[in-house]
Amino acid sequence: MNIGIIGLGNMGQMLVKGLCKSGMISPRDLIVYNRTAEKATALRQLYPFQVAECAQTVCQKADILFLCTKPLDMLPLLRELSLPPHLHLVSVAAGVSLADLESVHSGPVSKVIPTVTSEENRGVSLYMNNAKVTPSERAALLQLLEALGTVEEITEAAIETATILTSSAPGLIAGILEEFAQAAVRHTPELELDSARRMLVETMIGTSLLLERQGLGFDQLIERVATKGGITQEGLSVLGRTLPRAFDDLLHMTTEKHTLLKQLVRRQNDSHTSKTPTQKGESQ
Ligand SMILES: NC(=O)C1=CN([C@@H]2O[C@H](COP(=O)(O)OP(=O)(O)OC[C@H]3O[C@@H](n4cnc5c(N)ncnc54)[C@H](O)[C@@H]3O)[C@@H](O)[C@H]2O)C=CC1
Ligand SMILES: O=C(O)[C@@H]1CCC=N1
């Protein structure tokens, strides 16, 4: 199977590294195109994938195509391309719906929200597909996604909040840990910032292992750490007072951003369909 990737930024590179590292595919199964050719050249030293001279070549040669450009680059690029009707199109863009993708491709279409952690073959890929995706196309895609970590099938109604929990979360967790380290150093200047960061990273890895290998729930882990009447309990009550508001704000603001992005994508679509064929030709 030829796996096409257009766009070799964070997500395109994650797909190359994650899929190749998993051993599920050989780099030769990948055919890749990026606007900036140097990115492909550097990565190809490690994973000798096929490089296409243009995006159209990827469409012609691939059986499944991962489109990894930014949301607002996606539909304009797809309109420039001539997609073979059988091609299974997979978008990874936040804010681009299955309906948006169906407006540019009459064949099988899936939407995946991947995560940067899949570069290490862990993490959650969110997945949904349209009615044109056959059981064997779906199975082939799920096999690739399972090589990258775990897969959660999701609805359009839940995908935005789930995106924050799976796909934004690595960045958000890093942001939380940085604030934690900075606060520790503000509170205790004798502690070095890099030392505080190292302590938190190792502690986060240990915490993840306890949760995973011992199957502990968050509440069980808290019970093990927070000695009754002890120190951690004081910290937890501060979190209980302050964090609900912070996370409510975070989800509110990220939902607003999703809404804005969807409006911009829809506007791109509306302005395209309202143009006459002649005007369309002029704008290209
Ligand atoms: N970064 C992340 O953790 C996640 C990103 N996403 C989605 O993935 C998509 C890509 O995000 P990133 O990889 O972070 O962005 P990025 O900016 O790192 O990568 C985009 C890439 O697309 C290339 N590109 C743009 N137009 C092109 C064209 N016409 N032909 C070929 N290549 C073209 C750019 O050169 C760039 O390398 C976005 O739609 C985003 O919503 C989804 C989940 C997680
Ligand atoms: O921040 C973003 O827009 C992308 C989508 C989810 C994670 N990264």
Coordinates of C-alpha atoms and ligand atoms in Angstrom, one line a residue:
M1 CA 0.0 0.0 0.0
N2 CA 1.3 3.5 -0.9
I3 CA 0.7 5.9 1.9
G4 CA 0.8 9.6 0.7
I5 CA 1.6 12.5 3.0
I6 CA 1.3 16.1 1.9
G7 CA 2.7 18.7 4.3
L8 CA 5.8 17.7 6.3
G9 CA 5.4 20.0 9.4
N10 CA 4.9 18.7 12.9
M11 CA 2.2 16.3 12.0
G12 CA 3.6 15.1 8.7
Q13 CA 6.9 14.4 10.3
M14 CA 5.2 12.7 13.3
L15 CA 3.5 10.3 10.8
V16 CA 6.7 9.5 9.0
K17 CA 8.6 8.8 12.3
G18 CA 5.7 7.1 14.2
L19 CA 4.8 4.8 11.3
C20 CA 8.3 3.9 10.5
K21 CA 9.4 3.4 14.1
S22 CA 6.3 1.1 14.7
G23 CA 7.7 -1.3 12.1
M24 CA 4.2 -1.5 10.6
I25 CA 5.4 0.0 7.3
S26 CA 8.7 0.5 5.5
P27 CA 9.8 4.0 4.6
R28 CA 9.5 3.0 0.9
D29 CA 5.7 2.7 1.4
L30 CA 5.6 6.4 2.1
I31 CA 5.3 9.0 -0.7
V32 CA 5.7 12.5 0.6
Y33 CA 5.4 16.1 -0.7
N34 CA 6.1 19.3 1.1
R35 CA 6.2 22.9 -0.2
T36 CA 9.6 23.4 1.4
A37 CA 11.7 20.6 -0.1
E38 CA 14.5 20.9 2.5
K39 CA 12.3 19.4 5.2
A40 CA 11.9 16.2 3.2
T41 CA 15.7 16.0 2.5
A42 CA 16.7 16.2 6.1
L43 CA 14.1 13.6 7.3
R44 CA 14.8 11.3 4.4
Q45 CA 18.4 10.7 5.7
L46 CA 16.7 8.8 8.6
Y47 CA 13.7 7.3 6.8
P48 CA 14.3 6.8 3.1
F49 CA 10.8 7.5 1.8
Q50 CA 9.8 8.4 -1.7
V51 CA 9.7 12.1 -2.4
A52 CA 7.2 13.4 -5.0
E53 CA 7.9 16.4 -7.2
C54 CA 4.4 17.8 -6.6
A55 CA 1.3 17.2 -4.6
Q56 CA -0.6 15.9 -7.7
T57 CA 2.0 13.0 -8.0
V58 CA 1.2 12.0 -4.4
C59 CA -2.5 11.9 -5.3
Q60 CA -1.9 9.7 -8.3
K61 CA 0.4 7.2 -6.5
A62 CA -1.2 6.9 -3.1
D63 CA -3.9 4.5 -2.0
I64 CA -4.5 6.6 1.1
L65 CA -3.6 10.3 1.5
F66 CA -2.9 12.0 4.8
L67 CA -3.3 15.8 4.2
C68 CA -1.2 17.5 6.9
T69 CA -1.4 21.2 6.0
K70 CA -2.8 23.9 8.3
P71 CA -6.6 24.1 8.3
L72 CA -6.9 27.2 6.1
D73 CA -4.5 25.7 3.5
M74 CA -6.4 22.5 3.2
L75 CA -9.5 23.2 1.0
P76 CA -7.6 25.6 -1.4
L77 CA -5.0 23.0 -2.0
L78 CA -7.5 20.2 -2.5
R79 CA -9.3 22.3 -5.1
E80 CA -6.1 22.7 -7.1
L81 CA -5.6 18.9 -7.2
S82 CA -7.4 16.3 -9.2
L83 CA -8.2 13.5 -6.8
P84 CA -8.7 10.0 -8.2
P85 CA -12.3 9.0 -7.1
H86 CA -11.1 5.9 -5.3
L87 CA -8.5 7.8 -3.2
H88 CA -9.0 7.6 0.6
L89 CA -8.5 11.1 1.8
V90 CA -7.6 11.6 5.4
S91 CA -7.4 15.1 6.9
V92 CA -5.7 15.8 10.2
A93 CA -6.8 19.5 10.3
A94 CA -8.6 20.8 13.4
G95 CA -11.8 22.7 12.4
V96 CA -12.2 21.1 8.9
S97 CA -15.3 18.9 9.0
L98 CA -16.1 15.7 7.0
A99 CA -18.7 17.8 5.2
D100 CA -16.0 20.4 4.2
L101 CA -13.9 17.6 2.9
E102 CA -16.8 16.0 1.0
S103 CA -17.3 19.3 -0.8
V104 CA -14.0 18.7 -2.5
H105 CA -13.8 14.9 -2.8
S106 CA -16.6 12.6 -3.8
G107 CA -14.7 9.5 -2.6
P108 CA -13.9 8.0 0.8
V109 CA -13.0 10.7 3.4
S110 CA -11.8 10.3 7.0
K111 CA -10.9 12.8 9.6
V112 CA -8.2 12.1 12.1
I113 CA -6.9 14.3 15.0
P114 CA -3.5 12.9 15.7
T115 CA -1.0 13.8 18.5
V116 CA 2.6 14.6 18.6
T117 CA 3.2 11.8 21.2
S118 CA 2.5 9.2 18.4
E119 CA 6.1 9.9 17.4
E120 CA 6.8 7.6 20.3
N121 CA 4.0 5.2 19.3
R122 CA 1.8 6.4 22.3
G123 CA -1.2 8.7 22.6
V124 CA -4.7 8.8 21.1
S125 CA -5.7 9.4 17.5
L126 CA -9.3 10.6 17.2
Y127 CA -11.1 9.1 14.2
M128 CA -14.2 9.4 12.1
N129 CA -15.1 8.5 8.5
N130 CA -17.8 9.2 6.0
A131 CA -20.2 6.7 4.4
K132 CA -18.0 6.2 1.3
V133 CA -15.2 4.5 3.4
T134 CA -15.4 0.8 2.8
P135 CA -14.8 -1.7 5.6
S136 CA -11.4 -2.7 4.1
E137 CA -10.4 1.0 3.7
R138 CA -11.4 1.6 7.3
A139 CA -9.5 -1.4 8.5
A140 CA -6.4 -0.3 6.7
L141 CA -6.5 3.1 8.2
L142 CA -7.2 1.8 11.7
Q143 CA -4.2 -0.5 11.4
L144 CA -2.0 2.5 10.7
L145 CA -3.5 4.5 13.5
E146 CA -3.2 1.7 16.0
A147 CA 0.5 1.5 15.2
L148 CA 0.7 5.1 16.3
G149 CA -1.0 4.5 19.7
T150 CA -4.6 4.0 20.5
V151 CA -7.7 5.1 18.5
E152 CA -10.9 6.6 19.7
E153 CA -13.8 6.8 17.3
I154 CA -15.5 10.1 17.9
T155 CA -18.4 12.2 16.8
E156 CA -18.3 15.8 15.4
A157 CA -20.1 16.8 18.6
A158 CA -17.3 15.6 20.9
I159 CA -14.2 16.0 18.7
E160 CA -13.3 19.5 19.8
T161 CA -13.2 18.8 23.5
A162 CA -11.6 15.5 22.9
T163 CA -8.9 17.3 20.8
I164 CA -7.9 19.3 23.8
L165 CA -7.6 16.1 25.9
T166 CA -5.5 14.2 23.4
S167 CA -3.9 16.5 20.9
S168 CA -3.5 19.8 22.6
A169 CA -2.8 18.1 25.9
P170 CA 1.0 17.4 25.4
G171 CA 1.5 21.1 24.9
L172 CA -0.8 22.0 27.7
I173 CA 0.8 19.6 30.1
A174 CA 4.3 21.0 29.2
G175 CA 2.8 24.5 29.9
I176 CA 1.5 23.4 33.3
L177 CA 4.9 21.8 34.2
E178 CA 6.8 25.0 33.2
E179 CA 4.5 27.1 35.4
F180 CA 5.0 24.6 38.2
A181 CA 8.8 24.8 37.9
Q182 CA 8.8 28.6 37.6
A183 CA 6.6 28.9 40.8
A184 CA 8.9 26.5 42.7
V185 CA 11.9 28.7 41.8
R186 CA 10.1 31.9 42.7
H187 CA 9.2 30.4 46.0
T188 CA 12.6 28.9 46.7
P189 CA 15.4 30.8 44.8
E190 CA 18.0 28.3 46.1
L191 CA 16.5 25.7 43.7
E192 CA 17.7 25.9 40.1
L193 CA 15.1 26.1 37.3
D194 CA 16.6 23.3 35.3
S195 CA 16.8 21.1 38.3
A196 CA 13.1 21.8 39.1
R197 CA 12.2 20.9 35.4
R198 CA 14.2 17.7 35.6
M199 CA 12.4 16.7 38.8
L200 CA 9.1 17.3 37.3
V201 CA 9.8 15.4 34.1
E202 CA 11.0 12.3 35.9
T203 CA 8.1 12.5 38.3
M204 CA 5.6 12.8 35.4
I205 CA 7.1 9.7 33.7
G206 CA 6.9 7.8 37.0
T207 CA 3.3 8.9 37.6
S208 CA 2.3 7.8 34.1
L209 CA 3.9 4.4 34.7
L210 CA 2.0 3.9 38.0
L211 CA -1.3 4.9 36.3
E212 CA -0.6 2.5 33.4
R213 CA 1.1 -0.5 34.9
Q214 CA -0.8 -0.7 38.1
G215 CA -4.1 0.4 36.5
L216 CA -4.6 3.0 39.3
G217 CA -7.4 5.5 39.0
F218 CA -6.5 9.2 39.7
D219 CA -8.4 9.0 43.0
Q220 CA -6.4 5.9 44.0
L221 CA -3.1 7.5 43.2
I222 CA -4.1 10.6 45.2
E223 CA -4.9 8.4 48.2
R224 CA -1.5 6.8 48.0
V225 CA 0.3 10.1 48.0
A226 CA -1.8 12.4 50.2
T227 CA -1.2 11.2 53.8
K228 CA -4.2 12.1 55.9
G229 CA -3.5 15.4 57.6
G230 CA -0.3 15.7 55.6
I231 CA 1.3 18.1 53.2
T232 CA 0.0 17.0 49.8
Q233 CA -3.6 17.4 51.0
E234 CA -3.0 21.2 51.5
G235 CA -1.8 21.4 47.9
L236 CA -4.8 19.4 46.6
S237 CA -7.3 21.7 48.3
V238 CA -5.6 24.7 46.6
L239 CA -6.0 22.9 43.2
G240 CA -9.7 22.1 44.1
R241 CA -10.3 25.9 44.7
T242 CA -8.4 27.2 41.7
L243 CA -8.2 24.7 38.8
P244 CA -11.9 24.2 37.9
R245 CA -12.2 27.8 36.9
A246 CA -8.9 27.6 34.9
F247 CA -10.0 24.5 33.0
D248 CA -13.5 25.9 32.4
D249 CA -11.8 29.0 30.9
L250 CA -9.4 26.9 28.9
L251 CA -12.2 24.8 27.4
H252 CA -14.3 27.9 26.7
M253 CA -11.5 29.8 24.9
T254 CA -10.4 26.7 22.8
T255 CA -14.0 26.1 21.8
E256 CA -14.3 29.7 20.7
K257 CA -11.1 29.3 18.6
H258 CA -12.5 26.1 17.0
T259 CA -15.7 28.0 16.2
L260 CA -13.7 30.8 14.6
L261 CA -11.6 28.4 12.6
K262 CA -14.7 26.5 11.3
Q263 CA -16.3 29.9 10.3
L264 CA -13.2 30.8 8.3
V265 CA -13.1 27.4 6.6
R266 CA -16.8 27.7 5.8
R267 CA -16.3 31.2 4.4
Q268 CA -13.6 29.9 2.1
N269 CA -16.0 27.3 0.9
D270 CA -18.9 29.8 0.5
S271 CA -16.8 32.3 -1.4
H272 CA -15.6 29.5 -3.7
T273 CA -19.1 28.2 -4.5
S274 CA -20.5 31.7 -5.1
K275 CA -18.0 32.4 -7.8
T276 CA -18.9 31.8 -11.5
P277 CA -16.7 29.3 -13.3
T278 CA -15.0 32.2 -15.2
Q279 CA -14.2 34.0 -11.9
K280 CA -12.9 30.8 -10.4
G281 CA -10.5 30.4 -13.3
E282 CA -9.3 34.0 -12.9
S283 CA -8.6 33.6 -9.2
Q284 CA -6.4 30.5 -9.6
Ligands
LIG1 N1 0.7 20.1 15.8 C1 -0.1 19.2 16.4 O1 0.1 18.7 17.5 C2 -1.4 18.9 15.7 C3 -1.8 19.5 14.5 N2 -3.0 19.1 13.9 C4 -3.4 19.6 12.6 O2 -2.3 19.2 11.7 C5 -2.2 20.2 10.7 C6 -0.8 20.6 10.5 O3 -0.3 21.1 11.7 P1 1.3 21.2 12.0 O4 1.9 20.0 11.4 O5 1.5 21.6 13.4 O6 1.6 22.5 11.1 P2 3.0 22.9 10.4 O7 2.9 24.3 10.0 O8 4.1 22.4 11.2 O9 3.0 22.0 9.0 C7 2.3 22.4 7.9 C8 3.1 21.9 6.7 O10 2.3 22.0 5.5 C9 3.2 22.5 4.5 N3 2.3 23.0 3.4 C10 1.5 24.0 3.4 N4 0.9 24.2 2.2 C11 1.3 23.2 1.4 C12 1.1 22.8 0.1 N5 0.2 23.5 -0.6 N6 1.7 21.7 -0.4 C13 2.5 21.0 0.4 N7 2.8 21.3 1.7 C14 2.2 22.4 2.2 C15 4.1 23.5 5.1 O11 5.2 23.7 4.4 C16 4.3 22.8 6.5 O12 5.5 22.0 6.4 C17 -3.1 21.4 11.1 O13 -4.2 21.4 10.2 C18 -3.5 21.1 12.5 O14 -4.8 21.5 12.8 C19 -3.8 18.1 14.5 C20 -3.5 17.6 15.7 C21 -2.3 17.9 16.4
LIG2 O1 -3.1 23.8 18.2 C1 -3.6 23.4 17.2 O2 -4.3 24.1 16.5 C2 -3.4 21.9 16.8 C3 -4.7 21.2 16.7 C4 -4.7 20.4 18.0 C5 -3.3 20.4 18.4 N1 -2.6 21.3 17.7

